[in-house]
PDB file of C-alpha atoms in Angstrom:
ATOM      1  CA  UNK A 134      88.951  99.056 111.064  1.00 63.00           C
ATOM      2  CA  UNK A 135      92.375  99.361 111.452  1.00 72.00           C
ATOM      3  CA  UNK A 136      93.526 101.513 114.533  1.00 75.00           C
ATOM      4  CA  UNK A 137      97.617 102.166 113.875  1.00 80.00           C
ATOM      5  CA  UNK A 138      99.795 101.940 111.444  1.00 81.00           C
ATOM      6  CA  UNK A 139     103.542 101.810 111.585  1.00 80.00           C
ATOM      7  CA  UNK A 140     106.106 101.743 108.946  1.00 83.00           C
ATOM      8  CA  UNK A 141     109.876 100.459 109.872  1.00 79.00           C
ATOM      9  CA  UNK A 142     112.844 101.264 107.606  1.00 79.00           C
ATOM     10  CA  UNK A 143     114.294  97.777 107.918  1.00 76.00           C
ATOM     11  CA  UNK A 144     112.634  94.343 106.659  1.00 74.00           C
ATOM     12  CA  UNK A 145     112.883  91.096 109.163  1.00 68.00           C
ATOM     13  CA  UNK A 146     112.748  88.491 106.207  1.00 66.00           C
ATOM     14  CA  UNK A 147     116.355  89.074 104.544  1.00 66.00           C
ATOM     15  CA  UNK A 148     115.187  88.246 100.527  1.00 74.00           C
ATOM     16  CA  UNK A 149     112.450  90.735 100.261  1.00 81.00           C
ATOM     17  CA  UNK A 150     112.283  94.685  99.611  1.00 89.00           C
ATOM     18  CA  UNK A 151     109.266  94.736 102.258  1.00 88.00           C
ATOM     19  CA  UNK A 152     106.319  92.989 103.628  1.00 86.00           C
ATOM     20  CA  UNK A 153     103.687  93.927 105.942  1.00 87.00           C
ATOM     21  CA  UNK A 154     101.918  92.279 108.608  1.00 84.00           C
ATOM     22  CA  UNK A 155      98.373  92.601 110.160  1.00 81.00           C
ATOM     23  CA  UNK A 156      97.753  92.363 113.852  1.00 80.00           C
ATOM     24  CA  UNK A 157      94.163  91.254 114.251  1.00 78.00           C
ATOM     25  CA  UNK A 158      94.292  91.719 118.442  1.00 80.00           C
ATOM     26  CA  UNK A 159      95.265  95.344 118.247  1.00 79.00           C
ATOM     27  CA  UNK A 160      93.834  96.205 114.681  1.00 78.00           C
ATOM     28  CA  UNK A 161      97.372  97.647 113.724  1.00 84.00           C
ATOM     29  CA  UNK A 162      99.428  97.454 110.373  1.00 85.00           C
ATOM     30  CA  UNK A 163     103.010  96.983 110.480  1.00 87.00           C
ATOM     31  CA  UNK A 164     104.894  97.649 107.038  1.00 89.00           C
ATOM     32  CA  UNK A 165     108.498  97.087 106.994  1.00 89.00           C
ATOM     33  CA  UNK A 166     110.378  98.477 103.989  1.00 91.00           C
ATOM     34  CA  UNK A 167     114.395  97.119 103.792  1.00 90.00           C
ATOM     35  CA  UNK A 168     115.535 100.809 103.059  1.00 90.00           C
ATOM     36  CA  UNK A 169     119.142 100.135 103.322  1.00 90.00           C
ATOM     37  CA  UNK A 170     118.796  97.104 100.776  1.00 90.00           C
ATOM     38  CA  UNK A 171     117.042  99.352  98.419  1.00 93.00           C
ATOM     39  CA  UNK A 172     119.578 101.753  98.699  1.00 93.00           C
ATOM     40  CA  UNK A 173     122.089  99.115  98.063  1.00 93.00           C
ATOM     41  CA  UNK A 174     120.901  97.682  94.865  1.00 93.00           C
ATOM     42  CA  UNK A 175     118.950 101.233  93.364  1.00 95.00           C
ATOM     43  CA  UNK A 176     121.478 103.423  93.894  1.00 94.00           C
ATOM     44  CA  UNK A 177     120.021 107.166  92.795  1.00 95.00           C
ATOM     45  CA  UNK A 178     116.748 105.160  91.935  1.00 96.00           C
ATOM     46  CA  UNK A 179     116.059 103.907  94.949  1.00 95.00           C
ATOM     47  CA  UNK A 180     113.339 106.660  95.956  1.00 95.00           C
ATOM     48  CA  UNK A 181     111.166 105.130  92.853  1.00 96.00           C
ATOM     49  CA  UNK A 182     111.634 101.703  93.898  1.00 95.00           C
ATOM     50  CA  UNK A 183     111.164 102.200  97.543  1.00 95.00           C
ATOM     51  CA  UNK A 184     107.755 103.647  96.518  1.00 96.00           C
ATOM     52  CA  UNK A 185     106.731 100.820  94.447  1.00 96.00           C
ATOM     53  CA  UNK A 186     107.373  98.735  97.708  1.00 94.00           C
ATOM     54  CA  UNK A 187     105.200 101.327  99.912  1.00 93.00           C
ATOM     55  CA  UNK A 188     102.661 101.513  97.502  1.00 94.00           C
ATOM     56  CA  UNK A 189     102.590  97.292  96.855  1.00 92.00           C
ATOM     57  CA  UNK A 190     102.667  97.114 100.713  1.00 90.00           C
ATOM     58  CA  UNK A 191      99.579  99.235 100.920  1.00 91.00           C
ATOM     59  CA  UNK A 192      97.734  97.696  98.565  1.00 91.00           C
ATOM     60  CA  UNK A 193      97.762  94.028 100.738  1.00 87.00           C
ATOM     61  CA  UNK A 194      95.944  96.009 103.212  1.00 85.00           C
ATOM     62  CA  UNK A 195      92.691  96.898 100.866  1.00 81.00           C
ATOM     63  CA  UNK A 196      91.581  93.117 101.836  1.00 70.00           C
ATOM     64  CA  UNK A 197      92.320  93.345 105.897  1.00 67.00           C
ATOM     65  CA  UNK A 198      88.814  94.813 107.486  1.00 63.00           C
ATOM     66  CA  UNK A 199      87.787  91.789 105.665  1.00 61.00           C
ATOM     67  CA  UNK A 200      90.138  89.139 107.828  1.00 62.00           C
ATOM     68  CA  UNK A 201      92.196  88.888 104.651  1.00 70.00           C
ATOM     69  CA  UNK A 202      95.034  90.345 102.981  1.00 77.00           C
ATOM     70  CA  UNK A 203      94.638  91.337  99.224  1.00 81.00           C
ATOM     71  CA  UNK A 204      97.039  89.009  97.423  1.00 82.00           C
ATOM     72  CA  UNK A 205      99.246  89.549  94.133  1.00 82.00           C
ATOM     73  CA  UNK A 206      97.400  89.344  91.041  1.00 85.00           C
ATOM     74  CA  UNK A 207      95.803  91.807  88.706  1.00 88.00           C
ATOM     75  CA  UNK A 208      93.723  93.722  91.623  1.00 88.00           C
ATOM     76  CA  UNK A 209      96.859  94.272  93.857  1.00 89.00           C
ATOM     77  CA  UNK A 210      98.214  95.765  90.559  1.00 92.00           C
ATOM     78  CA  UNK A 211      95.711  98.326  89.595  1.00 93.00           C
ATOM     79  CA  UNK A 212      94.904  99.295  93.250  1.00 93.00           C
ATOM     80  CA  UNK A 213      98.902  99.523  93.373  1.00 94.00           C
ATOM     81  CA  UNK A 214      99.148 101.773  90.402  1.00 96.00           C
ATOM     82  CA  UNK A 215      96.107 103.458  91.714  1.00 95.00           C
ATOM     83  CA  UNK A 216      97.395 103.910  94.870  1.00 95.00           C
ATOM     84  CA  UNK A 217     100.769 105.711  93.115  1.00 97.00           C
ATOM     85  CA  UNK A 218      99.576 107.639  90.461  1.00 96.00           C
ATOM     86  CA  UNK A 219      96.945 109.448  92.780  1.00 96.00           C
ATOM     87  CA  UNK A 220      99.527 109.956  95.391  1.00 96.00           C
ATOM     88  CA  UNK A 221     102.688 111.345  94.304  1.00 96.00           C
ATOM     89  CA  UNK A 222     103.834 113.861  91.723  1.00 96.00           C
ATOM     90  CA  UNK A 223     104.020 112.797  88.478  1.00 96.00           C
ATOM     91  CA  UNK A 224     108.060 112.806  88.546  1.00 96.00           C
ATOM     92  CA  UNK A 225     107.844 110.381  91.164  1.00 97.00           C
ATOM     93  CA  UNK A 226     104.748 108.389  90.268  1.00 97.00           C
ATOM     94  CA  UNK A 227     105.600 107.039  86.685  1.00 97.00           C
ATOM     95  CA  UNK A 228     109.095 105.603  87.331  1.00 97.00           C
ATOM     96  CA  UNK A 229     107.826 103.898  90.103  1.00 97.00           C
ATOM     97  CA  UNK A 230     104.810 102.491  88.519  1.00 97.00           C
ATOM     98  CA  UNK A 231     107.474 101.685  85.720  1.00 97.00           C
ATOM     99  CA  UNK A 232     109.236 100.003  88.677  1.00 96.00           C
ATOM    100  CA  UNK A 233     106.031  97.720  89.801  1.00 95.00           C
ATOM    101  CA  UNK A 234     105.088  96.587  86.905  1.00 95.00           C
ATOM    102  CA  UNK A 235     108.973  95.583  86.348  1.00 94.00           C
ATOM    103  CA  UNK A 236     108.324  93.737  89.388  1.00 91.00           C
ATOM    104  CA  UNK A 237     105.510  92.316  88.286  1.00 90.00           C
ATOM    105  CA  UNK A 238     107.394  90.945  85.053  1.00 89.00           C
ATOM    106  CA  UNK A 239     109.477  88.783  87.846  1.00 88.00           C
ATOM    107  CA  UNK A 240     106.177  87.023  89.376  1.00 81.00           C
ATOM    108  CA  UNK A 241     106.947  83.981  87.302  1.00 77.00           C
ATOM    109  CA  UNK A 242     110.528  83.857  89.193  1.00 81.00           C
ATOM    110  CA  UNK A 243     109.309  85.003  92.731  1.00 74.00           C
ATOM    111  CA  UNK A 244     107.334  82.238  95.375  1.00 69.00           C
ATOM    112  CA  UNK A 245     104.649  83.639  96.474  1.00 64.00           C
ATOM    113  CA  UNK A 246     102.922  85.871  93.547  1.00 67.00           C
ATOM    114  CA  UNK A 247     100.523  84.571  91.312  1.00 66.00           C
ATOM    115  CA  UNK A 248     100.714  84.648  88.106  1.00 66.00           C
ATOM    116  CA  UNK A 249      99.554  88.074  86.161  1.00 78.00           C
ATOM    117  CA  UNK A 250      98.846  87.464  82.328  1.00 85.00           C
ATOM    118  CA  UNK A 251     102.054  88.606  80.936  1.00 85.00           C
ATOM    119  CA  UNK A 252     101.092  90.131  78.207  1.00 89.00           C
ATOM    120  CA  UNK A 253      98.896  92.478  79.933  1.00 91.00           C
ATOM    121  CA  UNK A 254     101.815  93.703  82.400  1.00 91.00           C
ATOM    122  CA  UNK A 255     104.073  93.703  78.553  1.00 92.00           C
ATOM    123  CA  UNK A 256     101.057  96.176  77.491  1.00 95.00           C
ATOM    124  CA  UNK A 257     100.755  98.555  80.306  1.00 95.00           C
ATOM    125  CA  UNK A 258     104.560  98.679  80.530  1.00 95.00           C
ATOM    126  CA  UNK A 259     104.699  99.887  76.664  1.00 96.00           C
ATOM    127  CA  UNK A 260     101.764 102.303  77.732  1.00 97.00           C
ATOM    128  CA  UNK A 261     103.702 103.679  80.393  1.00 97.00           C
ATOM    129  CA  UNK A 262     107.326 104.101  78.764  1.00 97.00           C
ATOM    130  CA  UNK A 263     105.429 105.442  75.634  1.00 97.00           C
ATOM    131  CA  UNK A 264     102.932 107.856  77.391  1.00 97.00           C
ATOM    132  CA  UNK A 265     105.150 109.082  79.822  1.00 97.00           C
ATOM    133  CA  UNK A 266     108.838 108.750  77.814  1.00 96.00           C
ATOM    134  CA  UNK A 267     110.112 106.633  80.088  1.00 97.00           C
ATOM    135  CA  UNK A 268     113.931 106.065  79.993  1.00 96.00           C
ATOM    136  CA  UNK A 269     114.053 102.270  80.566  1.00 95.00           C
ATOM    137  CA  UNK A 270     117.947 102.610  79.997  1.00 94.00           C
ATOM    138  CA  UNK A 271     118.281 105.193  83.038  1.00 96.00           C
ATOM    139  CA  UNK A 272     116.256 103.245  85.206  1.00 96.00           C
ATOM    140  CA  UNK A 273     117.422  99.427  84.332  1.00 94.00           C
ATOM    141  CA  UNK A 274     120.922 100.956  84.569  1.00 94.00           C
ATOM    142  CA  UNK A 275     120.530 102.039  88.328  1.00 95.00           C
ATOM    143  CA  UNK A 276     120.513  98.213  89.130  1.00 95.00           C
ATOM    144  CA  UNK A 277     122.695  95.601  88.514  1.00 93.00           C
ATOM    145  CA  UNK A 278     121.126  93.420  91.024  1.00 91.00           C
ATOM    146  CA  UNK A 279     117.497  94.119  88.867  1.00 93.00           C
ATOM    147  CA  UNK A 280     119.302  93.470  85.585  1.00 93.00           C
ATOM    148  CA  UNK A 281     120.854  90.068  86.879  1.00 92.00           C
ATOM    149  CA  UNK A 282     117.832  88.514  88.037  1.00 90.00           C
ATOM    150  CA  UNK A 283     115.929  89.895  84.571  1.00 91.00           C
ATOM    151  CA  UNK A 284     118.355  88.470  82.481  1.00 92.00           C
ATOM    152  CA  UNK A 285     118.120  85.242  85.348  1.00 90.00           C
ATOM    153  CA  UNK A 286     114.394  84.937  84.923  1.00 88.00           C
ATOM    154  CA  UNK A 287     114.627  85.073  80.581  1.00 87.00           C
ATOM    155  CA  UNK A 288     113.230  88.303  80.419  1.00 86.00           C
ATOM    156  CA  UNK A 289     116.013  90.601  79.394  1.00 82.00           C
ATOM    157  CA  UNK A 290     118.556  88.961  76.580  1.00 75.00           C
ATOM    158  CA  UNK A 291     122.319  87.378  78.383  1.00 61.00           C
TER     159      UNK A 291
END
C-alpha cells in the first residue's frame, strides 16, 4: 500500500514531459511533471497535455502494490483514459485523452514504450475527434514542437 504521494512541477530527466518513481522503503510515489517544458511547447494547451502526463503517470502506479510498475501498452492506455474521463470535466477530459492517444501515435519513435497496435490507437482517435468534435487543427496548432516530431516520426505529411 502506498503511504505518500508527492507530485513536483519540474522533471529530473531533461527529454521527458514526466516520470514517476516508486520508493519501495517508504511506500511513497514521487511524480514529477516538467510544467515549465509543457508550458513551453503547449502554449494555451498546455493544461490538456499536462493532464495527459498526470493521468499516464498515474496509471504506472496501478502495477506498484504488486512490486511492479504498469508499463506502456494497451492496459496503461485504457486505465489512462479511464483514469481521465472519470476524473475531469468533460472540457478538460477529451482534449487530453485526444492528447494521449497522440502520444501514443509516437510509441514507435519513443525508447521505452511498447508497441500499441496502431490501428487501434488510429480507431479510438477517430472515435474521439468524431464523438466529441474534436478540433485536431486547434490542438495540433498549439505545438510546433508536437507537429515537428509528428511529421519526424511519418505520421503527419512534410
Amino acid at each position: 500500500m502506498i503511504r505518500s504521494i508527492w507530485i513536483y512541477g519540474r522533471a529530473i530527466y531533461r527529454h521527458t514531459y514526466g516520470h514517476v518513481m516508486y520508493v519501495k522503503r517508504y511506500n511513497s510515489v514521487s511524480i514529477h511533471i516538467s510544467s515549465g517544458r509543457i508550458r513551453r511547447d503547449f502554449g494555451k494547451c498546455s493544461p490538456y497535455w499536462g493532464w495527459q502526463v498526470l493521468g499516464h503517470e498515474i496509471a504506472h502506479l496501478v502495477g506498484v502494490g504488486g512490486g511492479h510498475y504498469l508499463s506502456h501498452g494497451s492496459v496503461h492506455l485504457s486505465v489512462t483514459r479511464e483514469l481521465l474521463m472519470e476524473s475531469l470535466p468533460l472540457s478538460v477530459s477529451i482534449p487530453s485523452i485526444y492528447y494521449l492517444l497522440i502520444d501514443y501515435l509516437l510509441s514507435g519513435c519513443k525508447r521505452g514504450y511498447s508497441r500499441v497496435r496502431t490501428d487501434s490507437v488510429l480507431y479510438e482517435l477517430r472515435n474521439v475527434i468524431t464523438n466529441y468534435d474534436v478540433d485536431t487543427n486547434y490542438y495540433l496548432g498549439c505545438s510546433r514542437r508536437l507537429v515537428s516530431v509528428l511529421r519526424s516520426c511519418g505520421i503527419l505529411p512534410m
